[in-house]
Structure formats: structure tokens, C-alpha cells
């Protein structure tokens, strides 16, 4: 079966400590719980979580929704966004099935990047590699005023969204929107057999989530 | 291009007034381009190796955690203090409760003395294996359950001994997130966390169609007909059954079936045409596009019976794809496309927002001639995905359509896709036009002749991608005789889950109903509309595909 891989890249640097990271965990939990109620997402969507603080780690490999368990996430350290981009490309190469004559591969992965700060490593090699691949919908989210929106625009020129702050209700709205985006994408690939990965296939974001 | 239909030189030109008028009316319709991209995961971009930093997965800890009791759980179970939370936990952050089907167990007074961090049991999905989750116990230890969940029928537990290992085994009946407190007979306490997913098949609901979605008069008929369509016909030497089923995804979203199908017969001359159209899921009126295209082609066939017969007479087909009948099918498809443009143009005033693209659908057409000597001739045309194939038993098969995927390196083509008709639209002279028609035929038309002997076991299938995708998946498998043998002999005639259970002695009515019922087959990831037409020989008696039995 053709899977819809979804990679969530989450900033776990020191500045995310406290309410932001708790809100992310909570948002992730809501996301999984909501997707499990949608038959198409439950069948199609596979989730992976990559965190980046002092190092980038795939804390949840690409996992079927029904088998997904909340990982332990704690915040601290710097922001190696560049490393995280390298890692998501590598994970994709290892985990996502390519189409061959005998087998239909997976759908193009969706990527959501959430960060509240400026990368502490050189992000350019990661950006170059990330941009060399074709993704389904790819969205980066500037959580709060500290994020470098211009840089995020280089990573996902298709879509950068902004949150006024990284508090509970705002992040919750963001995760709801991510959930709706995954639901609508899994619906569209089921119904029309296509996923253009363009922004107009994603539902309009709530007021808390501003498109930059 | 406005005049080509009256001037093109081949024997099967359809020249009744309507077709000419239609063509002239729509000649100036702007044609839109389809942004078709490659949608699947086919990216083969070269990527260089990065430094190895993929710390594999801390996630596996959760799976392993179910196997044995980690140290920290033992330690914290000794303390009675729930306020002793790790520093990174911020209790002031209000975590809204996750809404869960089946209920959440939260008898907090009972949980006070239990560890802060529950033991994770492997997730369970109802309706799938494994049915239960187990946790290894130290030898001889007995557990007392503190939860009331069991009584509510959410799950049951039992203590088992498997291969010399004592285990506690939970079998859930309801979806939900469960925290299950247990107590050892030595007083130690444990908390289990069990995630139970609903049975994915139970989540497919059938919703009413919203009034706002009713646009065409045919929409009420679709609703009245309960979104079901079957064909059951008997002709001299042939039986035809078909079924079209609304996809689960459409049932759930309360939208219409976009697939359509049709049969036209001129029994006197032994000429038959079978049509399937799969309306594009992304186009809002594709159901009506499919309906209009099919009924238009049937009307044209009916008003041009003599010409069709003449075209067949001049089609000495073996491999000749641009034979007159192939050219005729091409012209019919092109007129159907023009008909859709004309329809949009006619409604321009009332519905300025309608676009030809809104009416997009694929087109599969199979013309079959049964000669007096019982020879069968088959000529097909296809635009877009789905499949047409003949089958003679024993894996002897032939695919009669051009694989759609990858044809232009990506998305499917539709009847209304301008690219399909580009060469014809750009033709300036009759020679250009004739060449364009021949090129079209050589790409999209297929011909095959069956001897009277072969005709006895002849079967023909037309199917939308809602059927071909789940059963064949790739173009390579569609070309494979074994796959067709499996489909034609086991899937349609076999007994068991997802099998159609057809019997050669079934009447066409019974067969059509069985086909329709079969179209509800459950294959994960496949919930599209499903349409299939099966044509099979009724020469002599019907050949029994499986045992060679003959019908009484």
C-alpha cells in the first residue's frame, strides 16, 4: 500500500524549554489522537519525529499511526537546524519506498518544521540537500518572534507560517492545522490519486497561524 | 478545426447535424491546461551521504519497555509522592484531555500511589492481529487489577504462562487510551498504558448528500438509485454484466459517485460497444462529465448504426490500429469531448464559473463485433487510467489499453485534457488531420480478432482504476498473464473474503448483483469508486472457467 510519510521536525533547543515544549508534546498527542479517528489517515499516514537541539535525532522512525507512541521529548541546548535537514533527507532515503515497475512507491513525504530560533549551525548544506528533493507539502513554522523567517523561506519557499508566540493555545492551533492538512492530503490521494503538494491542497490555517 | 468532421476522409465519418453543430459551437472554447505533476514518490535525485547522526530510535524503548520492568518504575513505585515530578515537566501547563472513543479511565484517587510513568504496552488495533498485548512478569508474581474498566467491557485480562514465562495479557474490546493500575501480591504497584485503535473499517460512515451538492437533474436520480448501477444483458452469443459502486471515501464525505458506465448494442448486426468513464476525483462535476460523454457516445452510435456497420466491414483487422472502426471510436471520443465544451458554453450565462475541466473523466471504450461465423473482433480506445483486457483462460490474456501512468511522466489524462487532442487541434489540412487521427489510433486504439473456437472462452473486462489499482497496482502487473488468471479465475469465481463468488450457471442478473456486492471488497488504501464491465461468451454453453462444466 502506498504510504503517506509525514516528517515532523521539532526544535528542542533551550529556548523551547517549559511551556513551548510541553505544548508541542501535547499538540503531537492531539494530532495522533485525531488522525486515528480518520480512516484514511489511519491507513495511509506514517509519522516520524525528528528533534533538533544540540544534535538532530530521529526520535520516532517512520511509524504507522496505529503503532505510534508518544516519545519522550525534553528541551535544551542549541539549534542544529542544518543537521536536522540533512537527517530528514537521510531518513527519507532509508524509509520511503520508491516507485518501480513492479511496485507503486510511497507518496511524497509531507514535512513540517517547527522552530523558535536561529540555527546555531551552518544551515546551508542542509538546505541545499533538502531542496534537491521533491517533497509533498512542506511547511515551516516560525514559533514566536525569535525565528528567522527569511531563512525558513529558503527551506520551504512553498509555505512559511508564523505564530505570534509559542504558547499553549497558539501551538495547539498550529497542530490542529497540521492535523487537518494530513487529513486532507490523505483524502485527496485516496479520492483523486494525486497529491500535488501545493499549498492550495492544504486547508486554510486558523487565525493564530499566519502565512508569511 | 471547425470543419474537419465534415471533411475528413475515412469511411466512418459521423455527419449528422448535431455533431457538426457541436463542433462548430465549441471550436473557439479556450482549452485549459492541466497542471499535472508527478505525484508519487519517484524522486531519484542523487543525494550525497551525510555524517551519520541518525541516532536510531529512542522509540524502541517504548516497545521494549513492555517486556520488562525498568529500574525507574520500580524505584518510583516505592514512593507515594506524586508531586515528585521530573524537573522538565511543568504541571501548570493545562493539557486538555484527549478525546477518545470508548472512554478514558481516570480513577485518580486509585492511581495516587502508582508510578508517574506508566508501562507502555504495544498498541492494539481492533479487528487486526495481534488481538492482545502482554507483559512479562517475574516468576510467581500475581497481579491484582485495580481498574474497573474490565467490568465495563473495555478489555479483559488474564495471567498466562507462555513457553515457561508468566505473562499478563490484555485483550481490549473498545478503542481508547487506557491507564490500567495493577498491584503485585508483594505490594508493588504498576501502571500500564494501553493504546487501542478503532477498527479502521468501523470508521467508514455513509453520509447524506448535502442539498448544495445537487446541481444537475441527474443528481436526484443518482440519489434515488442509491448510488448504485448494474448492467445485466444477454445478446446472441454474449452476456454482459456490469456494476458500479460508490467509493467509501465518497460515502464518507457525502459526495457522489463519479464513475459511470454504459452499453450500446446493435444486435441485428452483432455490434456492441461498452464504455466506462471515471470522473476525475478532483473535478467537481466529473460525474456529470462521465454521464454526458457516455450517453452522447451511445446516442451517436444509435443514430449511425449503418455507418458503424460499414466501418466494421472495412476494418479487416489483425494489427491495424488505425482501421476505420478505430478511427470511428477516436472520432466519437473527440465529439464527446467537444460535447462537454459545448455543454459548458451553453450554460455560460447561468453558470459563468463552470469550466470544461470541471467535467473531466477518463474514457474506456470497447467495440465488439460478433460475425455471423462467430468470429469476434475487438477494437478498444482508452484515455486515462483503468484497464481493458481480454481473457481466454489459462492465463491467456491481452491488455487492450495504453498504460496511463508515465505516459507523460505523471498524472492521468482525461477526455477533456487538451494535450490528448493537441495534434488534431493544430491540424491545418486534411492530411494533417488524417495523420493526427492515425497517430492517435496508434497510441490509444487496440485491435484483436478471436477465432470462433477462441470466442467460446472469450471474456472481456473494462474497469476503472478503483478496481484495477487494488488488484493489479502497477502497469507491469497489468501486463502479466498470471495476474489476469488470478483475477479472472480466482478473484471473480473464487469463494472467500474479497472474492466475487460468480458461478458460470448464474443468470446475468445474479452475476451483476454478485459483482456489485463484490465491489465492496476491503483492501486498505483503496476506497475509490469502482466500476467493472464483464463481457463473456455465451456460445454453446458458457465455458466454465474453473472446471470446464457446461451450463444446462
XYZ file of C-alpha atoms in Angstrom:
764
model
C 0.000 0.000 0.000
C 1.182 3.490 -0.742
C 2.001 5.283 2.461
C 1.868 8.984 3.123
C 5.040 9.702 5.110
C 4.896 12.707 7.409
C 8.088 14.079 8.946
C 7.750 16.437 11.882
C 10.924 18.401 12.654
C 10.762 19.949 16.093
C 13.143 22.464 17.619
C 14.103 21.290 21.124
C 16.708 23.932 21.873
C 16.923 25.552 25.304
C 14.543 28.330 24.349
C 11.795 25.757 23.835
C 12.092 24.606 27.414
C 8.960 24.787 29.527
C 5.616 25.705 28.088
C 6.639 25.575 24.411
C 7.936 22.018 24.517
C 5.067 20.838 26.708
C 2.686 22.397 24.208
C 4.450 20.644 21.345
C 4.108 17.304 23.109
C 0.504 17.999 23.833
C -0.079 19.107 20.238
C 1.538 15.954 18.955
C -0.691 13.856 21.172
C -3.790 15.622 19.909
C -2.588 15.208 16.351
C -2.152 11.471 16.712
C -5.458 11.037 18.550
C -7.337 12.988 15.874
C -5.671 11.207 12.955
C -6.553 7.862 14.457
C -10.220 8.717 14.102
C -9.895 9.362 10.388
C -9.977 6.109 8.446
C -7.944 7.387 5.515
C -5.267 8.989 7.674
C -5.200 5.939 9.953
C -4.485 3.720 6.959
C -2.246 5.980 4.959
C -0.297 8.347 7.162
C 3.005 7.307 8.714
C 4.622 9.627 11.215
C 8.225 10.336 12.089
C 9.504 12.842 14.633
C 12.923 14.418 14.336
C 14.108 16.721 17.088
C 16.962 19.183 16.859
C 18.697 20.760 19.832
C 22.404 20.216 20.334
C 22.093 17.391 17.852
C 19.457 16.175 15.418
C 17.813 12.872 16.259
C 15.072 10.834 14.719
C 13.301 10.023 17.942
C 10.447 8.231 16.165
C 11.240 6.399 12.945
C 8.542 6.420 10.277
C 5.714 4.648 12.108
C 2.214 3.606 11.209
C -0.276 5.811 13.067
C -1.817 2.879 14.872
C 1.564 1.884 16.297
C 2.697 5.394 17.173
C 3.591 6.068 20.795
C 4.392 9.446 22.227
C 8.160 9.840 22.528
C 9.908 11.458 25.441
C 10.911 14.958 24.416
C 12.885 17.394 26.520
C 14.365 20.729 25.509
C 17.882 22.029 25.988
C 20.967 23.078 24.053
C 21.446 24.858 20.741
C 19.583 24.694 17.403
C 21.165 22.489 14.736
C 18.528 23.056 12.065
C 21.003 22.343 9.265
C 21.777 18.949 10.730
C 18.055 18.225 11.068
C 17.512 18.933 7.369
C 20.359 16.578 6.472
C 18.830 13.966 8.739
C 15.318 14.159 7.310
C 16.748 13.659 3.817
C 18.691 10.655 5.004
C 15.676 9.171 6.795
C 13.592 9.640 3.717
C 16.140 7.768 1.618
C 16.087 4.900 4.070
C 12.414 4.767 4.862
C 10.384 5.915 1.882
C 9.734 3.396 -0.872
C 10.406 4.498 -4.407
C 8.187 3.607 -7.319
C 9.432 0.863 -9.606
C 7.828 -1.005 -12.496
C 6.606 -3.720 -10.118
C 5.651 -1.597 -7.164
C 3.997 1.703 -6.564
C 6.104 3.608 -4.086
C 5.005 5.809 -1.248
C 3.564 9.249 -1.721
C 5.920 12.153 -1.454
C 6.529 12.900 2.192
C 4.990 15.886 3.917
C 7.362 17.876 6.087
C 6.547 20.243 8.923
C 9.377 22.173 10.549
C 8.784 23.980 13.839
C 11.443 26.312 15.243
C 11.518 29.289 17.591
C 15.046 30.491 16.991
C 18.023 30.948 14.727
C 20.119 27.935 13.721
C 23.404 27.595 15.564
C 24.982 25.504 12.816
C 25.564 26.385 9.176
C 22.179 25.531 7.672
C 23.183 25.978 4.025
C 24.380 22.421 3.209
C 21.207 21.074 4.828
C 19.033 23.498 2.892
C 20.762 22.574 -0.370
C 20.201 18.899 0.224
C 16.622 19.396 1.341
C 15.856 21.496 -1.719
C 17.393 18.875 -4.012
C 14.497 16.539 -3.171
C 10.887 16.865 -4.135
C 8.561 16.841 -1.165
C 4.832 16.791 -0.817
C 3.572 19.745 1.173
C 6.479 21.260 3.077
C 5.763 23.858 5.697
C 7.999 25.653 8.156
C 6.628 27.371 11.171
C 8.246 30.286 12.953
C 7.067 29.778 16.506
C 7.369 33.210 18.058
C 9.265 36.353 17.064
C 12.727 34.855 17.549
C 12.666 32.663 14.432
C 14.465 33.626 11.230
C 11.615 33.812 8.718
C 13.874 34.743 5.826
C 15.874 31.585 6.409
C 12.753 29.429 6.709
C 11.626 30.846 3.398
C 14.777 29.404 1.842
C 13.947 25.954 3.230
C 10.256 25.856 2.308
C 9.530 28.702 -0.110
C 6.154 26.995 -0.725
C 4.930 27.862 2.722
C 6.171 29.588 5.853
C 3.735 30.227 8.668
C 4.208 32.323 11.764
C 2.903 32.053 15.301
C 2.816 35.196 17.438
C 4.126 33.183 20.362
C 4.943 29.621 21.290
C 2.260 29.328 23.923
C -0.173 26.513 24.535
C -3.192 27.785 22.631
C -1.230 29.004 19.619
C 0.760 25.816 19.247
C -2.404 23.826 19.726
C -3.958 25.731 16.808
C -0.879 25.009 14.728
C -1.048 21.288 15.414
C -4.739 21.238 14.613
C -3.932 22.764 11.268
C -1.165 20.221 10.665
C -3.698 17.511 11.505
C -6.233 18.925 9.053
C -3.517 19.138 6.406
C -2.619 15.490 6.823
C -6.300 14.505 6.763
C -6.999 16.484 3.603
C -3.896 15.169 1.861
C -4.699 11.551 2.688
C -8.243 12.181 1.470
C -7.119 13.709 -1.792
C -4.648 10.945 -2.604
C -7.393 8.450 -1.923
C -10.024 10.152 -3.988
C -8.150 11.523 -6.929
C -4.957 9.548 -6.725
C -2.990 12.740 -6.718
C -1.145 14.866 -4.274
C 0.248 17.969 -5.834
C 1.868 19.060 -2.605
C 0.807 22.581 -3.327
C -0.471 24.883 -0.651
C -3.961 25.134 -2.107
C -4.496 21.489 -1.192
C -3.983 22.316 2.451
C -6.891 23.697 4.449
C -6.724 27.403 5.311
C -4.841 27.927 8.570
C -6.637 29.249 11.676
C -6.144 32.912 12.706
C -3.340 32.005 15.116
C -1.317 30.664 12.206
C -0.327 33.463 9.845
C 1.031 32.721 6.393
C 4.202 34.769 5.918
C -10.591 22.713 -36.835
C -14.247 23.623 -37.097
C -14.754 21.760 -40.319
C -12.652 18.664 -40.019
C -15.524 16.464 -39.038
C -17.278 17.008 -42.278
C -14.231 16.858 -44.472
C -12.008 14.194 -43.042
C -11.731 11.319 -45.453
C -12.482 7.994 -43.944
C -15.434 5.741 -44.216
C -16.967 6.263 -40.823
C -17.457 9.972 -40.691
C -20.382 10.837 -38.489
C -22.160 13.677 -40.147
C -25.497 14.084 -38.543
C -26.440 17.667 -37.874
C -25.827 17.700 -34.165
C -22.281 16.573 -34.334
C -21.402 19.253 -36.868
C -23.162 21.927 -34.885
C -21.489 20.842 -31.691
C -18.094 21.019 -33.218
C -18.701 24.453 -34.645
C -20.112 25.756 -31.395
C -17.181 24.711 -29.363
C -14.455 25.424 -31.806
C -13.465 28.589 -30.018
C -13.702 27.357 -26.489
C -10.497 28.142 -24.686
C -8.900 24.958 -23.561
C -7.260 24.880 -20.242
C -4.029 23.267 -19.489
C -3.835 20.717 -16.757
C -1.077 21.109 -14.274
C -0.225 17.506 -13.982
C 2.667 16.669 -11.812
C 4.310 13.527 -10.883
C 2.606 12.689 -7.663
C 4.203 9.582 -6.400
C 7.441 9.017 -4.644
C 9.577 8.677 -7.728
C 12.282 11.075 -6.819
C 15.585 9.599 -7.721
C 17.692 12.688 -7.135
C 21.239 11.853 -6.278
C 21.947 12.724 -2.703
C 25.307 12.606 -1.071
C 25.914 10.839 2.197
C 25.836 12.968 5.293
C 27.555 12.434 8.564
C 25.973 9.642 10.439
C 23.913 11.253 13.120
C 20.738 9.308 12.912
C 20.600 8.105 16.449
C 18.411 5.253 15.612
C 15.446 5.390 17.840
C 14.804 6.030 21.401
C 11.376 4.993 20.410
C 12.227 1.353 20.617
C 12.390 1.858 24.348
C 8.628 2.017 24.402
C 8.308 -1.350 22.725
C 10.964 -2.930 24.901
C 9.513 -1.297 27.952
C 6.596 -3.642 27.710
C 8.882 -6.597 28.059
C 10.359 -5.912 31.425
C 10.068 -3.619 34.346
C 12.630 -0.809 34.093
C 14.546 0.318 37.126
C 12.966 3.730 37.459
C 9.477 2.299 37.536
C 10.448 0.065 40.426
C 12.028 2.966 42.223
C 9.143 5.349 41.832
C 6.620 2.717 42.712
C 8.155 2.695 46.162
C 7.330 6.311 46.773
C 3.856 7.528 47.453
C 4.598 11.061 46.348
C 3.027 12.019 43.012
C 4.270 15.590 43.329
C 7.744 14.289 42.764
C 7.629 15.037 39.046
C 10.747 15.418 36.915
C 12.014 18.984 36.508
C 11.141 19.328 32.808
C 7.510 18.530 33.497
C 5.515 21.660 34.010
C 2.325 20.734 35.785
C 0.903 24.236 35.338
C 0.541 23.601 31.614
C -3.026 22.505 31.220
C -3.181 19.521 28.963
C -6.654 19.254 27.528
C -7.914 15.711 27.714
C -7.554 13.793 24.511
C -10.989 12.887 23.314
C -11.124 9.182 22.877
C -13.714 6.829 21.546
C -14.509 4.249 24.148
C -13.680 6.319 27.194
C -10.687 7.183 29.338
C -10.032 5.555 32.620
C -9.199 8.177 35.191
C -9.905 6.999 38.674
C -7.288 9.362 40.081
C -7.813 8.523 43.718
C -6.905 4.995 42.909
C -3.863 5.981 40.930
C -2.247 8.174 43.586
C 0.271 5.637 44.719
C 1.169 4.400 41.259
C 4.299 5.290 39.345
C 4.304 8.546 37.458
C 5.461 6.858 34.292
C 3.249 4.053 33.048
C 4.484 0.931 31.379
C 3.644 1.061 27.695
C 2.038 -1.983 26.236
C 2.266 -2.377 22.456
C -0.651 -0.645 20.705
C -3.577 -2.767 19.661
C -5.785 -2.145 16.652
C -9.237 -3.670 16.882
C -10.051 -6.070 14.091
C -6.375 -6.840 13.457
C -3.790 -9.214 14.832
C -2.460 -9.268 17.471
C -5.661 -9.147 19.468
C -3.937 -8.739 22.817
C -0.916 -7.166 24.430
C 1.118 -8.943 27.058
C 3.675 -8.020 29.675
C 6.258 -10.363 31.135
C 6.062 -10.905 34.884
C 8.669 -12.015 37.331
C 8.138 -15.654 38.109
C 5.483 -16.487 40.584
C 4.179 -12.952 40.853
C 0.459 -12.467 40.953
C -1.265 -9.278 39.981
C -4.374 -7.705 41.357
C -6.135 -5.340 38.988
C -7.386 -2.106 40.434
C -9.279 -0.897 37.431
C -12.992 -1.040 36.854
C -12.538 -0.979 33.096
C -12.820 -4.682 32.771
C -16.335 -4.681 34.108
C -17.331 -2.103 31.506
C -16.296 -4.456 28.780
C -13.404 -2.332 27.544
C -10.906 -5.129 27.904
C -10.245 -8.343 29.722
C -7.025 -9.639 31.189
C -5.626 -12.979 32.060
C -2.436 -14.283 33.527
C -0.887 -16.855 31.193
C 2.181 -18.991 31.040
C 3.754 -18.997 27.601
C 6.890 -21.039 26.967
C 7.621 -21.081 30.672
C 7.157 -17.322 31.050
C 4.493 -15.779 33.218
C 2.672 -13.032 31.419
C -0.210 -10.731 31.948
C -2.260 -10.453 28.833
C -4.755 -7.680 27.995
C -7.375 -8.131 25.300
C -9.278 -4.912 24.536
C -12.783 -4.664 23.073
C -13.170 -0.900 22.825
C -10.916 1.740 21.341
C -9.345 4.156 23.766
C -6.337 5.146 25.808
C -6.239 3.104 28.983
C -4.217 3.554 32.148
C -4.503 0.302 33.994
C -3.282 0.207 37.607
C -2.197 -3.188 38.913
C -0.725 -4.389 42.145
C 1.706 -7.247 42.747
C 0.990 -9.678 45.521
C 4.086 -8.303 47.279
C 2.512 -4.825 47.345
C 4.438 -3.241 44.474
C 2.346 -1.230 42.094
C 2.398 -0.784 38.363
C 0.567 1.333 35.853
C 0.053 0.122 32.315
C -0.694 2.353 29.385
C -2.540 0.705 26.566
C -3.494 2.443 23.322
C -6.325 0.737 21.476
C -7.048 1.958 17.954
C -10.518 1.608 16.491
C -11.054 -0.940 13.752
C -10.254 1.193 10.686
C -13.208 -0.330 8.833
C -15.605 0.860 11.540
C -14.691 4.484 10.816
C -16.163 4.475 7.304
C -19.540 6.109 7.668
C -22.106 6.822 4.975
C -23.214 10.451 4.953
C -26.209 12.057 3.290
C -25.538 14.151 0.222
C -25.741 17.849 1.007
C -28.528 19.680 -0.870
C -25.965 22.178 -2.105
C -24.162 19.451 -3.999
C -27.218 18.711 -6.129
C -26.535 20.634 -9.304
C -27.869 18.528 -12.167
C -31.237 16.914 -12.633
C -29.389 13.615 -12.885
C -28.151 14.098 -9.328
C -31.558 13.281 -7.866
C -31.597 10.111 -9.954
C -28.219 9.190 -8.540
C -29.589 9.604 -5.023
C -32.832 7.771 -5.832
C -30.816 4.943 -7.310
C -28.861 4.742 -4.061
C -25.639 5.455 -5.977
C -25.770 2.013 -7.465
C -25.620 0.943 -11.085
C -25.747 -2.524 -12.598
C -25.883 -3.871 -16.131
C -27.270 -7.312 -16.953
C -27.810 -8.072 -20.634
C -28.000 -11.109 -22.833
C -27.316 -10.933 -26.544
C -26.874 -13.644 -29.142
C -23.657 -15.395 -28.142
C -22.778 -12.840 -25.488
C -23.577 -11.979 -21.909
C -22.793 -8.623 -20.396
C -22.715 -7.800 -16.705
C -21.520 -4.647 -15.080
C -21.559 -2.935 -11.726
C -20.589 0.478 -10.478
C -20.160 1.175 -6.775
C -19.677 4.467 -4.974
C -16.337 4.549 -3.188
C -16.109 4.512 0.582
C -14.352 7.874 0.514
C -17.341 9.368 -1.311
C -19.812 7.679 1.016
C -17.999 9.117 3.993
C -17.797 12.645 2.636
C -21.394 12.533 1.370
C -20.411 13.064 -2.247
C -21.485 11.443 -5.494
C -20.052 8.501 -7.356
C -18.029 9.884 -10.236
C -17.710 6.636 -12.209
C -20.191 5.818 -14.930
C -20.703 3.069 -17.478
C -22.815 2.192 -20.485
C -23.582 -0.453 -23.088
C -24.809 0.000 -26.630
C -25.997 -2.881 -28.760
C -26.997 -3.363 -32.379
C -27.995 -6.985 -32.110
C -29.033 -7.270 -35.725
C -25.509 -6.591 -36.948
C -23.782 -8.077 -33.918
C -22.184 -4.746 -32.994
C -21.624 -3.833 -29.363
C -19.899 -1.007 -27.550
C -19.019 -0.957 -23.844
C -17.988 2.242 -22.102
C -16.564 3.100 -18.690
C -15.707 6.598 -17.578
C -14.084 7.504 -14.281
C -14.825 11.105 -13.414
C -11.789 12.875 -12.041
C -11.975 12.960 -8.254
C -10.551 16.465 -8.145
C -13.101 17.897 -10.592
C -16.407 18.927 -9.074
C -18.765 17.902 -11.911
C -16.842 14.920 -13.233
C -19.829 12.632 -12.525
C -21.881 14.639 -14.989
C -18.979 14.793 -17.449
C -18.811 10.993 -17.379
C -22.573 10.671 -17.792
C -22.766 13.148 -20.665
C -19.821 11.601 -22.509
C -21.268 8.096 -22.276
C -24.835 8.985 -23.192
C -23.575 11.149 -26.052
C -21.472 8.322 -27.476
C -24.428 5.942 -27.186
C -26.702 8.403 -28.984
C -24.180 8.863 -31.759
C -23.816 5.123 -32.160
C -27.577 4.689 -32.291
C -28.019 7.352 -34.962
C -25.139 5.979 -37.039
C -25.818 2.249 -36.986
C -25.300 1.844 -40.704
C -22.021 3.731 -40.663
C -20.732 1.660 -37.780
C -21.570 -1.500 -39.676
C -19.825 -0.089 -42.729
C -16.741 0.791 -40.707
C -16.614 -2.744 -39.319
C -16.985 -4.148 -42.808
C -13.963 -2.172 -43.931
C -11.904 -3.000 -40.877
C -10.002 -6.088 -41.830
C -8.286 -6.067 -38.539
C -5.436 -8.033 -37.323
C -2.928 -5.446 -36.195
C -4.323 -2.431 -37.967
C -4.881 0.056 -35.199
C -5.926 2.880 -37.491
C -8.625 0.750 -39.094
C -11.912 2.520 -39.863
C -13.549 1.334 -36.655
C -10.570 2.607 -34.640
C -10.877 5.940 -36.433
C -14.585 5.965 -35.655
C -14.027 5.398 -31.951
C -11.467 8.185 -31.987
C -13.912 10.490 -33.649
C -16.646 9.582 -31.182
C -14.331 10.349 -28.274
C -13.385 13.644 -29.843
C -17.014 14.569 -30.414
C -17.786 13.651 -26.820
C -15.035 15.975 -25.677
C -16.494 18.708 -27.892
C -19.924 17.960 -26.495
C -18.654 18.733 -22.994
C -17.149 22.016 -24.183
C -20.442 22.850 -25.873
C -22.360 21.999 -22.720
C -20.252 24.398 -20.674
C -20.631 27.071 -23.359
C -24.428 26.641 -23.394
C -24.530 27.203 -19.656
C -22.143 30.106 -19.652
C -24.779 32.677 -18.793
C -26.339 30.801 -15.906
C -23.044 29.347 -14.665
C -20.132 31.558 -15.659
C -17.865 29.714 -13.228
C -18.245 26.317 -14.941
C -15.140 25.136 -16.719
C -14.652 22.252 -19.120
C -12.056 20.941 -16.695
C -14.793 20.544 -14.045
C -16.264 17.777 -16.226
C -13.060 15.758 -16.631
C -13.131 11.993 -16.769
C -11.261 9.069 -18.239
C -12.714 7.104 -21.146
C -12.525 3.394 -21.821
C -14.372 2.179 -24.911
C -14.522 -1.347 -26.304
C -16.267 -2.090 -29.583
C -17.014 -5.745 -30.158
C -18.292 -7.364 -33.342
C -19.705 -10.842 -33.437
C -19.520 -12.087 -37.002
C -22.053 -14.498 -38.458
C -19.403 -17.230 -38.310
C -18.995 -16.427 -34.565
C -15.627 -14.787 -35.004
C -15.192 -11.942 -32.531
C -13.452 -8.703 -33.364
C -12.452 -6.307 -30.640
C -11.342 -2.700 -31.039
C -10.714 -0.549 -27.970
C -9.810 3.004 -27.160
C -8.554 4.391 -23.873
C -7.826 7.799 -22.432
C -6.565 7.807 -18.864
C -6.228 5.088 -16.267
C -8.217 1.944 -15.567
C -7.916 -1.142 -17.771
C -9.402 -3.037 -20.695
C -8.317 -6.631 -21.230
C -9.482 -9.865 -22.830
C -9.002 -13.261 -21.287
C -9.335 -16.734 -22.758
C -8.469 -18.846 -19.714
C -5.210 -20.432 -18.646
C -3.500 -17.071 -18.305
C -4.024 -16.278 -21.996
C -4.769 -12.591 -21.959
C -4.190 -9.300 -23.657
C -4.171 -5.790 -22.266
C -6.104 -3.531 -24.601
C -5.223 -0.097 -23.306
C -2.136 2.029 -23.110
C -0.690 2.322 -19.634
C -1.544 5.754 -18.429
C 0.923 6.370 -15.680
C 4.166 7.624 -17.039
C 2.653 8.255 -20.424
C 3.597 11.864 -19.967
C 5.696 11.192 -16.905
C 2.905 11.715 -14.453
C -0.743 12.239 -13.743
C -3.590 10.707 -15.629
C -5.091 12.122 -18.808
C -8.768 12.784 -19.286
C -11.143 13.077 -22.195
C -11.029 16.847 -21.744
C -7.236 17.131 -21.477
C -6.164 19.429 -24.341
C -2.845 17.613 -24.712
C -4.666 14.458 -25.807
C -6.136 16.274 -28.794
C -3.253 18.626 -29.465
C -2.210 17.213 -32.842
C -5.794 17.395 -34.109
C -6.399 20.893 -32.774
C -3.297 22.079 -34.556
C -4.065 20.384 -37.871
C -4.408 22.827 -40.740
C -5.079 20.468 -43.612
C -6.979 17.254 -44.189
C -3.671 15.406 -44.465
C -2.572 16.777 -41.100
C -5.855 15.772 -39.585
C -5.743 12.268 -41.008
C -2.191 11.885 -39.744
C -3.241 13.152 -36.321
C -6.084 10.605 -36.209
C -3.731 7.806 -37.213
C -1.204 8.815 -34.586
C -3.956 8.887 -32.002
C -5.081 5.398 -33.012
C -1.552 4.057 -32.917
C -1.228 5.242 -29.367
C -4.670 4.614 -27.918
C -6.511 2.085 -30.079
C -6.022 -1.682 -29.844
C -7.400 -4.412 -32.115
C -7.760 -8.137 -31.743
C -9.585 -10.902 -33.602
C -10.756 -14.131 -31.976
C -11.474 -17.292 -33.928
C -14.848 -18.969 -33.349
C -13.005 -21.541 -31.240
C -11.305 -18.858 -29.119
C -14.550 -16.939 -28.914
C -16.079 -19.768 -26.896
C -13.956 -18.913 -23.883
C -13.784 -15.198 -24.553
C -14.034 -12.766 -21.668
C -13.617 -9.019 -21.764
C -13.053 -6.701 -18.821
C -13.374 -2.954 -18.617
C -12.570 -1.497 -15.215
C -11.998 1.857 -13.637
C -8.834 2.328 -11.605
C -10.925 1.775 -8.468
C -10.834 -1.898 -9.493
C -7.566 -2.158 -11.423
C -5.438 -0.385 -8.794
C -6.237 -2.658 -5.849
C -5.977 -5.847 -7.915
C -3.075 -5.016 -10.221
C -1.427 -1.964 -8.676
C 1.184 -1.429 -11.389
C 1.353 -1.391 -15.164
C 3.819 -4.255 -15.026
C 1.299 -6.441 -13.248
C -1.444 -5.434 -15.682
C 0.726 -6.953 -18.431
C 1.154 -10.204 -16.520
C -0.886 -13.247 -17.580
C -0.661 -14.812 -14.127
C -2.238 -11.743 -12.599
C -5.112 -11.948 -15.060
C -5.551 -15.647 -14.463
C -5.730 -14.914 -10.748
C -8.212 -12.118 -11.304
C -10.444 -13.801 -13.887
C -10.455 -17.250 -12.320
C -9.807 -16.832 -8.610
C -10.981 -13.349 -7.699
C -14.182 -13.403 -9.735
C -15.061 -17.074 -9.408
C -13.425 -17.929 -6.101
C -15.067 -18.208 -2.720
C -13.836 -16.399 0.375
C -13.042 -12.887 1.541
C -12.999 -10.267 -1.193
C -13.955 -12.843 -3.843
C -16.902 -12.305 -6.176
C -18.158 -15.918 -5.984
C -19.546 -15.819 -9.531
C -20.782 -19.088 -10.971
C -20.963 -19.905 -14.668
C -24.536 -21.066 -14.239
C -25.603 -17.735 -12.689
C -28.059 -15.662 -14.654
C -26.811 -12.263 -15.764
C -28.992 -10.643 -13.111
C -27.469 -12.743 -10.369
C -23.990 -12.133 -11.732
C -24.498 -8.372 -11.840
C -25.719 -8.338 -8.230
C -22.799 -10.506 -7.137
C -20.386 -8.209 -8.949
C -21.930 -5.216 -7.248
C -21.677 -6.858 -3.836
C -18.083 -7.836 -4.548
C -17.197 -4.224 -5.341
C -17.316 -3.556 -1.608
C -14.105 -5.574 -1.220
C -11.900 -4.353 1.592
C -8.365 -3.531 0.617
C -6.638 -0.897 2.713
C -5.807 2.291 0.888
C -8.373 1.634 -1.863
C -11.655 3.463 -1.390
C -12.284 4.955 -4.803
C -15.406 4.463 -6.918
C -15.333 1.054 -8.557
C -16.731 0.077 -11.906
C -16.379 -3.118 -13.880
C -17.998 -4.478 -17.026
C -17.516 -8.149 -17.825
C -18.466 -9.463 -21.251
C -18.331 -13.189 -21.734
C -19.124 -15.661 -24.380
C -22.446 -17.445 -24.368
C -21.549 -19.535 -27.406
C -22.633 -23.108 -26.977
C -22.998 -23.069 -23.310
C -20.831 -20.868 -21.186
C -17.412 -22.341 -20.645
C -16.790 -22.930 -17.026
C -13.574 -21.110 -16.366
C -12.665 -23.353 -13.500
C -13.875 -26.816 -14.225
C -14.996 -26.787 -17.823
C -18.545 -27.622 -16.799
C -21.242 -26.620 -19.170
C -24.359 -24.751 -18.414
C -27.544 -26.762 -18.687
